[in-house]
Amino acid sequence: MGLGRTIKLRNEFAIGFKFSEKSSTTLFQRHANLFETSSIHLRKRIFAPIRTSDMNTLENAALSSFGQKHLLGIAELSPQEIQFLLDRANEAVSVSRQREKKKSVLRGRTQINLFFEASTRTQSSFELAGKRLGADVMNMSVSSSSVKKGETLIDTAMTLNAMQPDLLVVRHQSAGAVELLANKVGCSVINAGDGAHEHPTQALLDALTIQRSKNSIAGLTVAICGDILHSRVARSNIILLNALGARVKVIAPSTLLPAGIDRLGVEVYRDMNEGLKDCDVVMMLRLQRERMTGALIPSIREYFHFYGLDAKRLECAKPDALVMHPGPMNRGVEIASEIADGPQSVIETQVEMGVAVRMAVIEILMENRGSNG
Ligand code: CP
């Protein structure tokens, strides 16, 4: 498998939509078949996952730079590039813990956060990250923008591009939309979540949380539980965790598993107690009811009964297993409050790592733009 190979994007998770430039903001033809080929083409760099025995080699082969202009997905990163970003993010953690949190490395740079979907954690941490690095940060409120008057995604992006930003951070409800936009603008673009496709900074902050707690990801067993079908977080995490040598299990009812999920290098379980056995990390996912088109679960009560994480069920995992959740969290739906707030929970640490990861990614991309870019 070679680098730079161009393949058609296969919307393995993208219950999202076909993206066509002619009708760029509105939604497109719905995919009935999750493996149907999309009309957009993404340059994917395909890498073999790292084996546990390769981890010394990975550490020895540490990169001295990260050559990409954008961060659009984990699928485009090599294990070495992922580790490079994590190492820089690890350094950024201490900046946020200091009294003086502000650096000036991005002085004169302009960052625009363009969120077409709601966000608490991602938008606010990108804003803090940019400000802590000294950039001018603007949050574009789509609800009060001309998008509401029918302006297309591309026209909105080109308008902002004309204002000479250095960085656009974009969240959009359609898979592939952020890449399409990145191909149109002159500045760097970070994908802050595109439909059910990817959420790369979430996977990086999850990995940083795990690495800091368990020292290494290689050799760990990680269970990702719940609404896998609609989850860009699951997709980015599966790719990243496999790349860094973890054993990845997914646990969900059949209705919340995408067809062909086993081809992504995961073990599939439909029973929580069985799937949680021997797990070092339990990653819970929110039920994304806003993306569901039919009744995929009988009831919330029944879902929690079979797939919710409570104290008894957590006993099936290792005693020191980490409990994670990307947020927003629905207590009593996928996770019991006693677990979300319990001693094994690292959910607040994930939020803290989110700022560090975003600082690292922004700073690296801006270094790549150089003094003239
Ligand atoms: N995890 C995450 O993306 O949360 P927000 O939707 O609040 O940004």
GROMACS .gro file of C-alpha atoms and ligand atoms in nm:
model
  381
    1MET     CA    1   0.000   0.000   0.000
    2GLY     CA    2   0.163   0.321  -0.108
    3LEU     CA    3   0.155   0.677   0.009
    4GLY     CA    4  -0.034   0.940  -0.181
    5ARG     CA    5  -0.260   0.683  -0.340
    6THR     CA    6  -0.585   0.833  -0.459
    7ILE     CA    7  -0.892   0.635  -0.378
    8LYS     CA    8  -1.259   0.709  -0.385
    9LEU     CA    9  -1.393   0.793  -0.048
   10ARG     CA   10  -1.594   0.499   0.070
   11ASN     CA   11  -1.839   0.627   0.323
   12GLU     CA   12  -1.795   0.338   0.558
   13PHE     CA   13  -1.945   0.532   0.841
   14ALA     CA   14  -2.083   0.817   0.647
   15ILE     CA   15  -2.450   0.775   0.686
   16GLY     CA   16  -2.408   1.139   0.582
   17PHE     CA   17  -2.463   1.263   0.236
   18LYS     CA   18  -2.321   1.279  -0.108
   19PHE     CA   19  -2.143   1.604  -0.151
   20SER     CA   20  -2.160   1.781  -0.481
   21GLU     CA   21  -2.004   2.116  -0.551
   22LYS     CA   22  -2.311   2.232  -0.742
   23SER     CA   23  -2.527   2.221  -0.435
   24SER     CA   24  -2.273   2.274  -0.172
   25THR     CA   25  -2.458   2.378   0.139
   26THR     CA   26  -2.766   2.181   0.124
   27LEU     CA   27  -2.781   1.818   0.175
   28PHE     CA   28  -2.747   1.581  -0.099
   29GLN     CA   29  -2.851   1.242  -0.197
   30ARG     CA   30  -2.881   1.028   0.108
   31HIS     CA   31  -2.669   0.715   0.121
   32ALA     CA   32  -2.876   0.410   0.176
   33ASN     CA   33  -2.579   0.178   0.150
   34LEU     CA   34  -2.308   0.266   0.396
   35PHE     CA   35  -2.041   0.129   0.168
   36GLU     CA   36  -2.166   0.302  -0.142
   37THR     CA   37  -1.899   0.505  -0.313
   38SER     CA   38  -1.935   0.877  -0.267
   39SER     CA   39  -1.902   1.128  -0.545
   40ILE     CA   40  -1.615   1.305  -0.374
   41HIS     CA   41  -1.262   1.182  -0.402
   42LEU     CA   42  -1.027   1.216  -0.110
   43ARG     CA   43  -0.655   1.165  -0.126
   44LYS     CA   44  -0.607   0.896   0.133
   45ARG     CA   45  -0.269   0.785   0.248
   46ILE     CA   46  -0.303   0.429   0.357
   47PHE     CA   47  -0.071   0.294   0.623
   48ALA     CA   48  -0.022  -0.043   0.778
   49PRO     CA   49  -0.109  -0.036   1.149
   50ILE     CA   50   0.175  -0.047   1.398
   51ARG     CA   51   0.231  -0.380   1.574
   52THR     CA   52   0.321  -0.377   1.942
   53SER     CA   53   0.667  -0.504   1.851
   54ASP     CA   54   0.715  -0.203   1.621
   55MET     CA   55   0.664   0.054   1.895
   56ASN     CA   56   1.034   0.097   1.968
   57THR     CA   57   1.086   0.158   1.600
   58LEU     CA   58   0.808   0.417   1.604
   59GLU     CA   59   0.968   0.596   1.896
   60ASN     CA   60   1.311   0.578   1.731
   61ALA     CA   61   1.169   0.701   1.403
   62ALA     CA   62   1.017   1.012   1.562
   63LEU     CA   63   0.953   1.286   1.309
   64SER     CA   64   1.116   1.625   1.337
   65SER     CA   65   0.832   1.792   1.147
   66PHE     CA   66   0.477   1.744   1.024
   67GLY     CA   67   0.448   1.839   0.661
   68GLN     CA   68   0.073   1.877   0.609
   69LYS     CA   69  -0.114   2.199   0.537
   70HIS     CA   70  -0.448   2.082   0.679
   71LEU     CA   71  -0.575   1.837   0.939
   72LEU     CA   72  -0.875   1.674   0.774
   73GLY     CA   73  -0.874   1.324   0.915
   74ILE     CA   74  -0.677   1.062   1.105
   75ALA     CA   75  -0.694   0.834   0.800
   76GLU     CA   76  -0.447   1.061   0.623
   77LEU     CA   77  -0.184   1.046   0.899
   78SER     CA   78   0.096   0.794   0.943
   79PRO     CA   79   0.155   0.648   1.293
   80GLN     CA   80   0.466   0.868   1.312
   81GLU     CA   81   0.267   1.181   1.229
   82ILE     CA   82   0.006   1.090   1.491
   83GLN     CA   83   0.279   1.042   1.752
   84PHE     CA   84   0.443   1.371   1.649
   85LEU     CA   85   0.117   1.557   1.714
   86LEU     CA   86   0.068   1.377   2.046
   87ASP     CA   87   0.421   1.462   2.162
   88ARG     CA   88   0.369   1.830   2.085
   89ALA     CA   89   0.029   1.823   2.256
   90ASN     CA   90   0.187   1.667   2.563
   91GLU     CA   91   0.422   1.967   2.581
   92ALA     CA   92   0.126   2.205   2.547
   93VAL     CA   93  -0.047   2.062   2.855
   94SER     CA   94   0.193   2.248   3.086
   95VAL     CA   95   0.120   2.582   2.917
   96SER     CA   96  -0.247   2.559   3.011
   97ARG     CA   97  -0.156   2.467   3.369
   98GLN     CA   98   0.063   2.774   3.420
   99ARG     CA   99  -0.067   3.095   3.564
  100GLU     CA  100   0.053   3.277   3.252
  101LYS     CA  101  -0.118   3.085   2.977
  102LYS     CA  102  -0.061   3.318   2.688
  103LYS     CA  103   0.211   3.271   2.427
  104SER     CA  104   0.278   3.504   2.140
  105VAL     CA  105   0.388   3.255   1.873
  106LEU     CA  106   0.075   3.319   1.668
  107ARG     CA  107   0.073   3.696   1.705
  108GLY     CA  108  -0.062   3.848   1.384
  109ARG     CA  109  -0.233   3.523   1.277
  110THR     CA  110  -0.611   3.510   1.222
  111GLN     CA  111  -0.816   3.201   1.308
  112ILE     CA  112  -1.183   3.173   1.213
  113ASN     CA  113  -1.403   2.908   1.375
  114LEU     CA  114  -1.686   2.821   1.137
  115PHE     CA  115  -1.933   2.583   1.300
  116PHE     CA  116  -2.240   2.473   1.105
  117GLU     CA  117  -2.334   2.233   1.388
  118ALA     CA  118  -2.368   2.291   1.760
  119SER     CA  119  -2.062   2.245   1.979
  120THR     CA  120  -1.957   2.318   2.336
  121ARG     CA  121  -1.620   2.147   2.384
  122THR     CA  122  -1.469   2.164   2.036
  123GLN     CA  123  -1.552   2.525   1.955
  124SER     CA  124  -1.459   2.664   2.295
  125SER     CA  125  -1.133   2.470   2.312
  126PHE     CA  126  -1.032   2.578   1.960
  127GLU     CA  127  -1.105   2.937   2.065
  128LEU     CA  128  -0.900   2.905   2.385
  129ALA     CA  129  -0.619   2.726   2.202
  130GLY     CA  130  -0.590   2.999   1.939
  131LYS     CA  131  -0.602   3.274   2.202
  132ARG     CA  132  -0.344   3.105   2.425
  133LEU     CA  133  -0.110   3.099   2.125
  134GLY     CA  134  -0.167   3.470   2.063
  135ALA     CA  135  -0.381   3.451   1.747
  136ASP     CA  136  -0.681   3.672   1.673
  137VAL     CA  137  -0.976   3.435   1.691
  138MET     CA  138  -1.318   3.498   1.541
  139ASN     CA  139  -1.616   3.274   1.603
  140MET     CA  140  -1.847   3.282   1.305
  141SER     CA  141  -2.201   3.230   1.420
  142VAL     CA  142  -2.375   3.041   1.142
  143SER     CA  143  -2.715   3.096   1.303
  144SER     CA  144  -2.683   3.472   1.245
  145SER     CA  145  -2.486   3.454   0.918
  146SER     CA  146  -2.598   3.473   0.556
  147VAL     CA  147  -2.603   3.092   0.546
  148LYS     CA  148  -2.952   3.141   0.687
  149LYS     CA  149  -3.036   3.342   0.374
  150GLY     CA  150  -2.933   3.059   0.143
  151GLU     CA  151  -2.563   3.133   0.093
  152THR     CA  152  -2.374   2.817   0.000
  153LEU     CA  153  -2.092   2.662   0.202
  154ILE     CA  154  -1.842   2.748  -0.069
  155ASP     CA  155  -1.958   3.111  -0.100
  156THR     CA  156  -1.939   3.150   0.276
  157ALA     CA  157  -1.592   3.001   0.278
  158MET     CA  158  -1.472   3.215  -0.016
  159THR     CA  159  -1.604   3.528   0.156
  160LEU     CA  160  -1.409   3.445   0.470
  161ASN     CA  161  -1.106   3.346   0.260
  162ALA     CA  162  -1.104   3.694   0.104
  163MET     CA  163  -1.043   3.834   0.454
  164GLN     CA  164  -0.705   3.655   0.453
  165PRO     CA  165  -0.736   3.426   0.754
  166ASP     CA  166  -0.450   3.191   0.830
  167LEU     CA  167  -0.670   2.914   0.964
  168LEU     CA  168  -1.030   2.798   0.929
  169VAL     CA  169  -1.165   2.551   1.184
  170VAL     CA  170  -1.478   2.397   1.036
  171ARG     CA  171  -1.756   2.173   1.163
  172HIS     CA  172  -2.024   2.065   0.917
  173GLN     CA  173  -2.308   1.817   0.924
  174SER     CA  174  -2.206   1.651   0.595
  175ALA     CA  175  -1.924   1.402   0.550
  176GLY     CA  176  -1.663   1.541   0.310
  177ALA     CA  177  -1.773   1.905   0.340
  178VAL     CA  178  -1.458   2.017   0.521
  179GLU     CA  179  -1.228   1.861   0.262
  180LEU     CA  180  -1.427   2.024  -0.017
  181LEU     CA  181  -1.384   2.361   0.152
  182ALA     CA  182  -1.012   2.300   0.213
  183ASN     CA  183  -0.966   2.254  -0.161
  184LYS     CA  184  -1.113   2.600  -0.224
  185VAL     CA  185  -0.943   2.826   0.027
  186GLY     CA  186  -0.584   2.945   0.058
  187CYS     CA  187  -0.543   2.900   0.432
  188SER     CA  188  -0.502   2.592   0.648
  189VAL     CA  189  -0.818   2.405   0.747
  190ILE     CA  190  -0.886   2.185   1.049
  191ASN     CA  191  -1.178   1.943   1.048
  192ALA     CA  192  -1.373   1.993   1.370
  193GLY     CA  193  -1.615   1.715   1.274
  194ASP     CA  194  -1.781   1.640   0.939
  195GLY     CA  195  -2.102   1.440   0.956
  196ALA     CA  196  -2.038   1.080   1.055
  197HIS     CA  197  -1.698   1.085   0.884
  198GLU     CA  198  -1.410   1.210   1.105
  199HIS     CA  199  -1.335   1.416   1.414
  200PRO     CA  200  -0.955   1.403   1.416
  201THR     CA  201  -0.879   1.631   1.711
  202GLN     CA  202  -1.121   1.431   1.929
  203ALA     CA  203  -0.932   1.109   1.852
  204LEU     CA  204  -0.601   1.284   1.922
  205LEU     CA  205  -0.720   1.418   2.259
  206ASP     CA  206  -0.856   1.074   2.349
  207ALA     CA  207  -0.519   0.920   2.259
  208LEU     CA  208  -0.331   1.180   2.463
  209THR     CA  209  -0.556   1.108   2.762
  210ILE     CA  210  -0.489   0.734   2.732
  211GLN     CA  211  -0.115   0.773   2.673
  212ARG     CA  212  -0.069   0.998   2.975
  213SER     CA  213  -0.257   0.755   3.196
  214LYS     CA  214  -0.134   0.420   3.060
  215ASN     CA  215   0.203   0.535   2.916
  216SER     CA  216   0.145   0.365   2.581
  217ILE     CA  217  -0.145   0.275   2.355
  218ALA     CA  218   0.023  -0.026   2.197
  219GLY     CA  219  -0.104  -0.349   2.347
  220LEU     CA  220  -0.406  -0.197   2.522
  221THR     CA  221  -0.758  -0.327   2.466
  222VAL     CA  222  -1.007  -0.048   2.402
  223ALA     CA  223  -1.384  -0.094   2.383
  224ILE     CA  224  -1.587   0.167   2.193
  225CYS     CA  225  -1.950   0.126   2.297
  226GLY     CA  226  -2.285   0.252   2.173
  227ASP     CA  227  -2.390   0.439   1.863
  228ILE     CA  228  -2.102   0.342   1.633
  229LEU     CA  229  -2.318   0.390   1.324
  230HIS     CA  230  -2.346   0.767   1.350
  231SER     CA  231  -2.017   0.840   1.522
  232ARG     CA  232  -1.729   1.031   1.363
  233VAL     CA  233  -1.558   0.998   1.703
  234ALA     CA  234  -1.571   0.618   1.674
  235ARG     CA  235  -1.437   0.622   1.322
  236SER     CA  236  -1.141   0.851   1.396
  237ASN     CA  237  -1.063   0.658   1.715
  238ILE     CA  238  -1.075   0.319   1.543
  239ILE     CA  239  -0.826   0.437   1.281
  240LEU     CA  240  -0.594   0.603   1.535
  241LEU     CA  241  -0.601   0.323   1.793
  242ASN     CA  242  -0.531   0.063   1.526
  243ALA     CA  243  -0.249   0.277   1.388
  244LEU     CA  244  -0.085   0.292   1.732
  245GLY     CA  245  -0.118  -0.079   1.800
  246ALA     CA  246  -0.425  -0.115   2.025
  247ARG     CA  247  -0.674  -0.400   2.011
  248VAL     CA  248  -1.008  -0.234   1.935
  249LYS     CA  249  -1.350  -0.378   2.020
  250VAL     CA  250  -1.681  -0.221   1.925
  251ILE     CA  251  -1.990  -0.305   2.130
  252ALA     CA  252  -2.337  -0.211   2.005
  253PRO     CA  253  -2.673  -0.349   1.901
  254SER     CA  254  -2.683  -0.458   1.535
  255THR     CA  255  -2.896  -0.155   1.445
  256LEU     CA  256  -2.617   0.081   1.556
  257LEU     CA  257  -2.333  -0.095   1.375
  258PRO     CA  258  -2.242   0.004   1.018
  259ALA     CA  259  -2.228  -0.272   0.760
  260GLY     CA  260  -1.873  -0.393   0.710
  261ILE     CA  261  -1.746  -0.253   1.040
  262ASP     CA  262  -1.525  -0.562   1.088
  263ARG     CA  263  -1.323  -0.453   0.784
  264LEU     CA  264  -1.193  -0.158   0.987
  265GLY     CA  265  -0.985  -0.390   1.205
  266VAL     CA  266  -1.216  -0.419   1.505
  267GLU     CA  267  -1.371  -0.707   1.698
  268VAL     CA  268  -1.749  -0.678   1.705
  269TYR     CA  269  -1.958  -0.756   2.013
  270ARG     CA  270  -2.330  -0.721   2.068
  271ASP     CA  271  -2.316  -0.810   2.436
  272MET     CA  272  -2.166  -0.551   2.674
  273ASN     CA  273  -2.060  -0.790   2.950
  274GLU     CA  274  -1.876  -1.011   2.704
  275GLY     CA  275  -1.719  -0.725   2.509
  276LEU     CA  276  -1.592  -0.542   2.818
  277LYS     CA  277  -1.385  -0.838   2.938
  278ASP     CA  278  -1.012  -0.754   2.969
  279CYS     CA  279  -1.060  -0.395   2.852
  280ASP     CA  280  -0.812  -0.127   2.962
  281VAL     CA  281  -1.028   0.154   2.828
  282VAL     CA  282  -1.406   0.184   2.795
  283MET     CA  283  -1.510   0.460   2.558
  284MET     CA  284  -1.883   0.538   2.571
  285LEU     CA  285  -2.063   0.718   2.288
  286ARG     CA  286  -2.371   0.937   2.287
  287LEU     CA  287  -2.683   0.810   2.113
  288GLN     CA  288  -2.703   1.055   1.821
  289ARG     CA  289  -3.077   1.074   1.796
  290GLU     CA  290  -3.055   1.381   1.572
  291ARG     CA  291  -2.890   1.167   1.301
  292MET     CA  292  -3.133   0.873   1.330
  293THR     CA  293  -3.399   0.841   1.065
  294GLY     CA  294  -3.592   0.554   1.217
  295ALA     CA  295  -3.644   0.375   1.544
  296LEU     CA  296  -3.306   0.206   1.591
  297ILE     CA  297  -3.358   0.124   1.959
  298PRO     CA  298  -3.676   0.003   2.130
  299SER     CA  299  -3.661   0.265   2.408
  300ILE     CA  300  -3.406   0.466   2.608
  301ARG     CA  301  -3.482   0.253   2.913
  302GLU     CA  302  -3.415  -0.069   2.728
  303TYR     CA  303  -3.102   0.074   2.568
  304PHE     CA  304  -2.959   0.165   2.908
  305HIS     CA  305  -3.053  -0.177   3.043
  306PHE     CA  306  -2.852  -0.357   2.774
  307TYR     CA  307  -2.585  -0.104   2.671
  308GLY     CA  308  -2.559   0.156   2.948
  309LEU     CA  309  -2.242   0.164   3.159
  310ASP     CA  310  -2.320   0.123   3.528
  311ALA     CA  311  -2.108  -0.001   3.819
  312LYS     CA  312  -2.198  -0.367   3.777
  313ARG     CA  313  -2.118  -0.367   3.408
  314LEU     CA  314  -1.791  -0.179   3.453
  315GLU     CA  315  -1.675  -0.467   3.676
  316CYS     CA  316  -1.647  -0.675   3.357
  317ALA     CA  317  -1.354  -0.458   3.242
  318LYS     CA  318  -1.013  -0.450   3.412
  319PRO     CA  319  -1.025  -0.298   3.763
  320ASP     CA  320  -0.812  -0.003   3.651
  321ALA     CA  321  -0.996   0.052   3.323
  322LEU     CA  322  -1.037   0.414   3.217
  323VAL     CA  323  -1.388   0.537   3.145
  324MET     CA  324  -1.409   0.791   2.863
  325HIS     CA  325  -1.684   0.986   2.689
  326PRO     CA  326  -1.632   1.253   2.420
  327GLY     CA  327  -1.936   1.449   2.534
  328PRO     CA  328  -2.198   1.576   2.523
  329MET     CA  329  -2.303   1.305   2.767
  330ASN     CA  330  -2.655   1.177   2.829
  331ARG     CA  331  -2.658   1.055   3.186
  332GLY     CA  332  -2.887   0.758   3.236
  333VAL     CA  333  -2.895   0.689   2.861
  334GLU     CA  334  -2.546   0.557   2.782
  335ILE     CA  335  -2.371   0.613   3.116
  336ALA     CA  336  -2.478   0.620   3.482
  337SER     CA  337  -2.391   0.934   3.678
  338GLU     CA  338  -2.201   0.733   3.939
  339ILE     CA  339  -1.965   0.613   3.663
  340ALA     CA  340  -1.936   0.946   3.479
  341ASP     CA  341  -1.833   1.111   3.806
  342GLY     CA  342  -1.656   0.808   3.951
  343PRO     CA  343  -1.288   0.738   4.019
  344GLN     CA  344  -1.224   0.563   3.686
  345SER     CA  345  -1.368   0.846   3.479
  346VAL     CA  346  -1.121   1.061   3.282
  347ILE     CA  347  -1.393   1.262   3.108
  348GLU     CA  348  -1.275   1.596   3.249
  349THR     CA  349  -0.915   1.510   3.160
  350GLN     CA  350  -1.032   1.456   2.801
  351VAL     CA  351  -1.164   1.812   2.797
  352GLU     CA  352  -0.834   1.946   2.932
  353MET     CA  353  -0.637   1.746   2.673
  354GLY     CA  354  -0.863   1.893   2.405
  355VAL     CA  355  -0.714   2.237   2.456
  356ALA     CA  356  -0.357   2.100   2.446
  357VAL     CA  357  -0.417   1.896   2.131
  358ARG     CA  358  -0.575   2.192   1.955
  359MET     CA  359  -0.291   2.422   2.059
  360ALA     CA  360  -0.040   2.173   1.919
  361VAL     CA  361  -0.224   2.121   1.591
  362ILE     CA  362  -0.280   2.493   1.533
  363GLU     CA  363   0.081   2.582   1.615
  364ILE     CA  364   0.222   2.309   1.390
  365LEU     CA  365   0.001   2.403   1.093
  366MET     CA  366   0.097   2.769   1.137
  367GLU     CA  367   0.468   2.678   1.151
  368ASN     CA  368   0.414   2.500   0.820
  369ARG     CA  369   0.274   2.819   0.667
  370GLY     CA  370   0.607   2.984   0.743
  371SER     CA  371   0.675   3.354   0.777
  372ASN     CA  372   0.536   3.443   0.432
  373GLY     CA  373   0.230   3.218   0.435
  374CP      N1  374  -1.688   1.595   2.164
  374CP      C1  375  -1.743   1.697   2.096
  374CP      O1  376  -1.721   1.711   1.974
  374CP      O2  377  -1.821   1.777   2.170
  374CP      P1  378  -1.894   1.911   2.116
  374CP      O3  379  -1.999   1.863   2.020
  374CP      O4  380  -1.947   1.978   2.237
  374CP      O5  381  -1.791   1.993   2.045
   0.00000   0.00000   0.00000
